[in-house]
Coordinates of C-alpha atoms and ligand atoms in Angstrom, one line a residue:
M22 CA 25.0 -14.5 0.0
S23 CA 23.2 -11.2 1.0
N24 CA 19.4 -10.5 1.0
P25 CA 18.2 -9.4 -2.4
D26 CA 16.5 -6.4 -0.3
T27 CA 18.7 -5.2 1.2
N28 CA 21.8 -3.8 -1.4
Q29 CA 20.1 -0.6 -1.6
E30 CA 23.0 1.3 0.0
K31 CA 25.3 0.1 -2.7
K32 CA 26.6 2.9 -4.9
N33 CA 25.6 2.9 -9.1
F34 CA 22.8 1.4 -7.6
V35 CA 20.3 1.9 -10.2
P36 CA 16.4 1.5 -8.1
V37 CA 13.1 -0.6 -9.5
F38 CA 12.2 3.3 -9.6
V39 CA 12.5 6.5 -9.4
P40 CA 9.9 9.3 -10.1
L41 CA 11.0 12.7 -12.3
I42 CA 10.8 15.0 -9.8
E43 CA 12.2 18.7 -11.5
Q44 CA 12.4 22.5 -11.5
G45 CA 8.5 22.4 -12.5
E46 CA 8.1 20.1 -9.3
F47 CA 10.3 22.3 -7.1
K48 CA 8.2 25.5 -8.0
A49 CA 5.2 23.8 -7.4
A50 CA 5.9 23.0 -4.6
H51 CA 7.6 26.5 -3.9
D52 CA 4.1 27.7 -5.4
A53 CA 1.3 25.9 -3.1
L54 CA 3.3 27.1 -0.1
E55 CA 3.3 30.6 -0.3
N56 CA 0.2 30.4 -2.0
G57 CA -0.7 29.4 1.6
W58 CA -4.0 27.5 1.8
L59 CA -2.6 23.8 1.9
G60 CA -5.7 22.0 2.4
M61 CA -8.1 20.8 -0.6
G62 CA -8.3 24.0 -2.7
S63 CA -8.2 25.6 -6.2
F64 CA -4.9 23.0 -7.0
V65 CA -7.6 20.4 -6.6
Q66 CA -9.7 21.5 -8.8
D67 CA -7.2 22.5 -12.1
F68 CA -6.1 18.6 -11.1
E69 CA -9.0 17.1 -11.1
Q70 CA -9.6 18.9 -14.7
K71 CA -6.1 18.0 -16.0
T72 CA -6.9 14.7 -15.4
K73 CA -10.3 14.9 -17.2
E74 CA -8.9 16.3 -20.1
F75 CA -6.4 14.1 -20.4
L76 CA -8.2 10.0 -20.2
E77 CA -11.1 11.7 -22.8
L78 CA -13.1 11.0 -20.2
E79 CA -16.8 10.8 -22.1
D80 CA -19.8 11.3 -19.2
R81 CA -18.1 10.7 -16.5
Y82 CA -16.7 12.7 -13.6
V83 CA -13.9 12.6 -11.3
A84 CA -12.6 13.1 -7.9
A85 CA -9.9 13.7 -6.6
V86 CA -8.8 12.2 -3.1
S87 CA -5.3 11.8 -1.3
T88 CA -4.6 7.8 -2.1
G89 CA -4.9 5.7 -4.3
H90 CA -6.1 3.5 -1.4
A91 CA -8.8 5.7 -0.4
A92 CA -10.0 5.7 -4.4
I93 CA -11.0 2.2 -3.5
H94 CA -12.2 2.2 -0.7
L95 CA -14.9 5.1 -1.6
G96 CA -15.8 3.0 -5.0
L97 CA -16.8 -0.1 -3.3
L98 CA -19.4 2.0 -0.5
L99 CA -20.7 4.0 -4.1
A100 CA -21.2 0.5 -4.5
G101 CA -22.8 -0.5 -2.2
V102 CA -20.3 -2.9 -0.5
G103 CA -21.0 -3.8 3.0
P104 CA -20.8 -6.4 5.0
G105 CA -22.6 -9.3 3.7
D106 CA -21.8 -8.8 0.1
E107 CA -18.6 -11.1 -1.3
V108 CA -16.1 -9.4 -3.9
I109 CA -14.0 -11.4 -6.4
T110 CA -10.2 -10.1 -6.7
P111 CA -7.3 -11.4 -7.9
S112 CA -5.5 -12.3 -6.0
F113 CA -2.2 -11.0 -7.1
N114 CA -3.1 -8.1 -6.4
N115 CA -2.1 -5.1 -4.6
I116 CA -2.6 -5.0 -0.7
A117 CA -5.2 -1.4 -0.5
D118 CA -7.7 -3.6 -2.5
F119 CA -8.1 -6.6 -0.2
Q120 CA -7.5 -3.6 2.8
A121 CA -10.2 -1.7 1.3
I122 CA -12.7 -4.8 0.4
L123 CA -11.9 -5.2 4.5
A124 CA -12.8 -1.7 5.2
T125 CA -16.7 -2.2 3.5
G126 CA -16.9 -5.3 6.0
A127 CA -17.8 -6.9 2.9
D128 CA -15.7 -10.8 2.3
I129 CA -12.6 -11.0 -0.2
V130 CA -12.9 -13.8 -2.8
F131 CA -9.8 -14.5 -4.4
C132 CA -8.9 -16.3 -7.6
D133 CA -7.0 -16.3 -10.5
V134 CA -4.8 -14.6 -13.4
D135 CA -4.0 -15.5 -17.4
E136 CA -0.6 -16.4 -17.2
D137 CA 0.5 -14.0 -20.5
T138 CA -0.9 -10.9 -18.6
M139 CA -1.2 -11.6 -15.0
C140 CA -5.0 -9.8 -15.4
I141 CA -7.7 -11.7 -13.8
D142 CA -8.6 -14.8 -15.5
F143 CA -12.5 -14.5 -16.6
D144 CA -12.5 -18.3 -16.5
S145 CA -12.1 -18.5 -12.6
A146 CA -13.9 -14.9 -11.2
E147 CA -16.6 -16.7 -13.2
S148 CA -16.5 -19.5 -11.1
M149 CA -16.3 -18.1 -7.8
I150 CA -19.7 -15.9 -8.7
T151 CA -22.2 -16.5 -5.4
D152 CA -25.0 -14.9 -5.0
K153 CA -23.7 -12.5 -2.5
T154 CA -20.9 -11.2 -5.7
K155 CA -21.5 -7.4 -5.5
V156 CA -18.0 -6.6 -7.6
M157 CA -15.9 -8.0 -9.3
I158 CA -11.9 -5.8 -9.3
V159 CA -10.1 -6.3 -12.7
M160 CA -6.6 -4.1 -12.9
D161 CA -4.5 -4.4 -15.6
Y162 CA -1.3 -5.4 -14.5
G163 CA 1.8 -3.6 -15.6
V164 CA 2.2 -3.2 -19.4
H165 CA -0.4 -5.5 -20.0
V166 CA -4.5 -4.1 -20.0
C167 CA -7.3 -6.5 -19.2
D168 CA -9.3 -8.0 -22.0
H169 CA -12.5 -4.8 -20.9
D170 CA -15.2 -6.1 -22.9
R171 CA -14.5 -9.4 -21.6
A172 CA -15.3 -7.7 -18.0
R173 CA -18.0 -6.5 -19.5
Q174 CA -19.6 -9.5 -20.4
V175 CA -18.9 -11.7 -17.4
A176 CA -20.3 -8.4 -15.0
E177 CA -23.9 -8.3 -17.6
K178 CA -24.7 -11.8 -17.5
H179 CA -24.5 -12.2 -13.9
G180 CA -25.7 -9.0 -12.8
I181 CA -22.4 -7.6 -10.6
K182 CA -20.7 -4.3 -10.9
I183 CA -17.0 -3.4 -12.4
F184 CA -14.1 -1.7 -10.5
H185 CA -12.0 -1.5 -13.0
D186 CA -8.4 -0.9 -10.6
A187 CA -6.4 1.0 -13.4
A188 CA -3.0 2.0 -10.9
H189 CA -0.9 0.7 -13.5
A190 CA -2.3 1.9 -16.2
F191 CA -2.4 5.3 -16.2
G192 CA -2.4 6.4 -20.2
S193 CA -2.7 3.1 -21.4
T194 CA -5.9 2.9 -23.6
Y195 CA -8.2 -0.3 -24.6
K196 CA -9.6 -0.2 -28.6
G197 CA -7.9 3.5 -28.9
V198 CA -10.8 4.6 -25.6
K199 CA -7.6 5.4 -23.1
L200 CA -8.9 3.4 -19.6
G201 CA -11.1 5.1 -17.2
N202 CA -13.8 5.1 -19.7
Q203 CA -14.7 1.5 -19.5
H204 CA -17.0 0.8 -16.6
E205 CA -18.5 1.9 -13.0
Y206 CA -15.8 2.6 -11.7
T207 CA -12.0 3.1 -12.4
M208 CA -9.3 4.3 -9.7
F209 CA -5.8 5.6 -10.5
S210 CA -2.8 6.2 -8.4
F211 CA -0.4 8.5 -8.0
D212 CA 2.4 7.3 -4.9
P213 CA 5.0 8.6 -6.0
V214 CA 5.7 5.6 -7.6
K215 CA 3.4 5.3 -10.0
T216 CA 3.4 6.6 -13.8
I217 CA 2.3 10.0 -12.7
T218 CA 3.1 11.2 -9.1
T219 CA 1.8 14.0 -6.5
I220 CA 3.6 11.8 -4.1
D221 CA 0.5 10.2 -2.9
G222 CA -2.6 10.9 -4.5
G223 CA -6.1 8.8 -6.2
L224 CA -8.6 9.3 -8.7
L225 CA -12.1 7.8 -9.0
V226 CA -13.7 8.3 -11.8
V227 CA -17.4 7.5 -12.4
K228 CA -20.6 7.3 -14.1
T229 CA -22.8 9.9 -12.3
E230 CA -22.9 13.7 -11.2
E231 CA -24.8 12.4 -7.7
E232 CA -22.0 9.9 -7.1
M233 CA -19.0 13.3 -7.6
Y234 CA -20.5 15.0 -5.0
R235 CA -21.1 12.2 -3.2
L236 CA -17.0 11.7 -2.3
H237 CA -17.3 15.2 -2.4
E238 CA -18.2 14.9 1.2
M239 CA -17.3 11.5 1.7
R240 CA -13.7 12.9 1.9
L241 CA -14.4 15.3 3.6
V242 CA -15.1 14.0 6.6
G243 CA -19.0 13.4 5.4
M244 CA -18.6 17.4 5.8
G245 CA -21.6 19.4 3.1
Q246 CA -18.8 21.6 2.8
R247 CA -19.9 22.4 -1.3
A248 CA -16.0 22.1 -3.4
S249 CA -16.6 24.6 -5.7
T250 CA -16.7 27.0 -2.2
M251 CA -13.3 25.0 -1.3
Y252 CA -11.9 25.4 -5.2
Q253 CA -11.3 29.2 -4.5
N254 CA -9.7 28.5 -2.1
K255 CA -12.6 29.5 1.0
R256 CA -14.6 27.0 3.5
A257 CA -17.5 26.9 5.2
W258 CA -18.1 27.3 8.6
T259 CA -21.5 26.0 8.8
Y260 CA -22.8 22.3 7.0
N261 CA -24.5 19.5 7.5
V262 CA -23.1 16.0 8.1
S263 CA -25.8 13.3 6.2
S264 CA -23.0 10.5 5.3
L265 CA -19.7 8.5 6.9
G266 CA -17.1 9.8 5.4
F267 CA -13.0 9.4 6.1
R268 CA -10.9 12.2 6.0
Y269 CA -9.1 11.3 2.4
H270 CA -9.2 14.7 -0.3
M271 CA -6.4 15.6 -1.8
A272 CA -3.9 18.9 -0.9
N273 CA -3.4 22.2 -3.1
M274 CA 0.2 21.4 -2.1
H275 CA 0.4 17.6 -3.5
A276 CA -2.0 18.8 -6.4
S277 CA 0.0 21.4 -7.6
I278 CA 2.9 18.3 -8.1
G279 CA 0.4 16.7 -10.3
L280 CA -0.1 19.5 -12.9
S281 CA 3.0 19.8 -13.0
Q282 CA 4.0 16.2 -13.9
M283 CA 0.8 16.5 -15.7
A284 CA 2.2 18.9 -18.0
K285 CA 5.0 16.4 -19.5
I286 CA 3.1 13.6 -19.7
D287 CA 3.4 12.6 -22.6
D288 CA 7.2 13.0 -22.6
I289 CA 7.2 10.3 -19.7
I290 CA 4.4 7.9 -21.2
E291 CA 6.9 8.2 -25.0
S292 CA 10.5 7.5 -22.6
R293 CA 8.3 5.0 -20.4
R294 CA 7.9 3.1 -23.5
K295 CA 11.0 3.5 -26.1
H296 CA 12.7 1.7 -22.0
C297 CA 11.1 -1.1 -22.4
R298 CA 10.8 -1.9 -26.3
Y299 CA 14.9 -1.3 -25.3
Y300 CA 14.7 -3.8 -22.6
E301 CA 12.4 -6.5 -25.5
E302 CA 14.7 -6.0 -27.9
H303 CA 17.7 -6.4 -25.6
L304 CA 16.9 -9.4 -23.3
S305 CA 14.9 -11.1 -26.0
G306 CA 16.1 -15.0 -27.0
L307 CA 17.7 -15.3 -23.6
E308 CA 15.8 -19.5 -22.7
H309 CA 15.4 -18.8 -18.8
C310 CA 14.0 -15.3 -19.0
Q311 CA 10.6 -14.7 -20.0
I312 CA 10.0 -10.9 -21.1
P313 CA 6.2 -9.7 -21.1
S314 CA 4.5 -9.2 -25.3
T315 CA 2.5 -6.4 -25.1
A316 CA 0.7 -4.4 -28.0
W317 CA 3.0 -1.4 -27.1
D318 CA 1.1 1.9 -28.5
E319 CA -2.0 0.4 -26.0
V320 CA 0.1 0.7 -23.4
A321 CA 1.7 4.0 -21.1
P322 CA 4.1 1.5 -18.5
F323 CA 4.3 1.4 -15.0
L324 CA 6.4 -1.1 -14.1
Y325 CA 8.7 -4.0 -16.6
Y326 CA 9.1 -7.2 -15.4
V327 CA 10.8 -10.6 -16.3
K328 CA 10.1 -14.1 -15.3
V329 CA 12.9 -15.8 -13.9
P330 CA 12.3 -19.5 -13.2
A331 CA 11.1 -19.5 -9.0
D332 CA 14.4 -21.7 -7.6
Q333 CA 16.9 -19.3 -9.5
R334 CA 14.7 -15.9 -8.4
D335 CA 16.5 -15.7 -5.2
D336 CA 19.8 -15.2 -7.3
F337 CA 19.2 -13.8 -9.5
R338 CA 18.7 -10.7 -7.8
T339 CA 20.5 -10.8 -4.9
Y340 CA 22.8 -11.3 -7.8
L341 CA 21.6 -8.4 -10.1
G342 CA 21.9 -6.4 -6.9
E343 CA 25.3 -7.2 -6.4
H344 CA 25.8 -5.6 -9.8
G345 CA 24.3 -2.1 -9.1
V346 CA 20.6 -3.2 -10.0
D347 CA 17.8 -3.3 -8.0
T348 CA 14.8 -5.4 -8.8
G349 CA 10.8 -5.7 -7.3
L350 CA 8.0 -7.9 -6.2
H351 CA 5.1 -8.0 -7.5
W352 CA 3.5 -9.1 -5.9
Q353 CA 3.5 -11.4 -3.5
P354 CA -0.7 -13.0 -3.5
G355 CA -2.8 -11.8 -1.4
H356 CA -3.9 -15.2 -0.3
W357 CA 0.4 -16.3 1.7
F358 CA -1.0 -13.1 3.6
E359 CA -1.7 -14.6 7.0
L360 CA -4.9 -11.6 7.4
F361 CA -6.4 -13.5 3.8
E362 CA -5.6 -17.0 4.3
N363 CA -9.0 -17.7 5.2
C364 CA -11.3 -16.2 2.5
R365 CA -12.5 -18.0 -0.7
K366 CA -10.4 -18.9 -3.2
A367 CA -10.6 -20.5 -6.2
D368 CA -8.3 -22.6 -7.9
L369 CA -5.0 -20.2 -7.5
S370 CA -2.6 -22.3 -9.4
V371 CA -1.3 -19.6 -11.9
T372 CA -0.9 -17.2 -8.5
E373 CA 1.5 -19.3 -6.8
K374 CA 3.6 -20.2 -10.1
I375 CA 4.0 -17.0 -11.6
G376 CA 4.5 -15.8 -7.4
Q377 CA 7.9 -17.3 -7.6
E378 CA 8.6 -16.1 -10.9
L379 CA 8.5 -12.9 -11.5
V380 CA 11.3 -9.4 -11.0
S381 CA 10.3 -6.3 -11.1
I382 CA 13.2 -4.8 -12.8
P383 CA 14.2 -1.1 -13.1
L384 CA 11.5 1.1 -14.6
H385 CA 11.3 5.5 -14.3
S386 CA 10.7 8.7 -16.7
S387 CA 13.9 9.0 -17.7
M388 CA 16.7 6.8 -17.8
S389 CA 19.7 7.0 -19.6
Q390 CA 21.6 4.7 -22.0
E391 CA 24.2 4.2 -19.6
T392 CA 21.4 2.4 -17.1
L393 CA 19.9 1.0 -19.6
D394 CA 22.1 -1.0 -20.6
Q395 CA 23.9 -2.2 -17.0
V396 CA 20.8 -3.1 -16.4
V397 CA 20.3 -5.6 -19.5
T398 CA 24.4 -6.8 -19.4
T399 CA 23.9 -7.2 -15.7
I400 CA 20.8 -9.7 -16.2
K401 CA 22.8 -11.3 -20.2
S402 CA 25.6 -12.0 -17.3
F403 CA 24.0 -13.4 -14.3
W404 CA 22.7 -15.9 -17.2
N405 CA 26.4 -17.0 -18.9
K406 CA 28.2 -16.7 -16.0
Ligands
LIG9 C1 0.2 1.6 -6.4 C2 -1.8 0.8 -6.2 C3 -2.7 0.8 -5.4 C4 -2.8 1.7 -4.0 O1 -2.9 2.8 -4.8 P1 -2.0 3.7 -3.3 O2 -2.0 5.6 -4.3 O3 -0.3 2.8 -3.6 O4 -3.0 3.4 -2.2 C5 -4.0 0.1 -5.6 N1 -3.5 -0.8 -6.8 C6 -2.8 -1.2 -7.0 C7 -2.8 -1.8 -8.8 C8 -1.0 -0.3 -7.3 O5 -0.6 -0.8 -8.1

């Protein structure tokens, strides 16, 4: 049997992710190139303004950076995380989070997740809190939104900060309020496969203007350049350097593409929701194939998954691949990786279990009825073959 991860060359293949690149994005790239100021500049400011408006941020500030990973790294540094500290994260999370923790010099502590939502299990997280705990990372998985009130309560009770990884949830709401408004730090990712893309990019939401100004320096290798100058496609040749920094800024070209994605964000979210509901309607009731249950009105879905029995997962993925339907794994749990295997960890039974059951199936912002039917029919035929 072929390896489910090497099926990509086939014809009529439905990938797990397809970015929505249309005329607008080509024009945006062209405009940015023609403009000639390719680095940090006016489009970045426009993109920050657009995303800030869209997220309906109240008393909060944003800074666009080069990747979601960079946003996590900078956010943890702003939170004061460093050597000797511990950061609690679900083991069921993106590698970018784990590596960002390591990059600050702090230690990773793994907790478990909830079996229905794959979001953080707060009892598990709370059981791992010590005097060294500085931050707890909460992330919204796939089509789910965490219990952010509970996150707040746990953080307040123990005097720790929350870093909110909302990479899967750009445009989702919690109790009617857009994500980004709940915690000290929230990040979004605009990598090639996310709900919207800037090819690569990230956004960090912070609560104070002062932190935003610090981010302006930190993302420009510590150069004390005024963002307000660079936003006019200009730069200063003399400046001070007074803080640790990285080359983490977003560039004009990327922001320009992001702006063209933002112009159709409502359609993107609406169509992704519609596709998910179609899956829900047509994949419900299968005996060995569990589908997510969520409040679609609150969710801007990034990723759709099904759960299948662990001992059938490889066969399931191979079968789908052979019938032109790509699948993905989000994710291998963090504590399975060599680099993180010795991190302090809670009982991770749920993570172990779902890490062997979950399969991501195709979800794009623009899927034809034919494609949706191909996915549904193929999944059903695996169980009826
Ligand atoms: C994509 C993703 C990241 C990392 O973002 P990049 O832009 O790829 O660096 C972090 N966390 C989660 C949950 C993600 O899905």
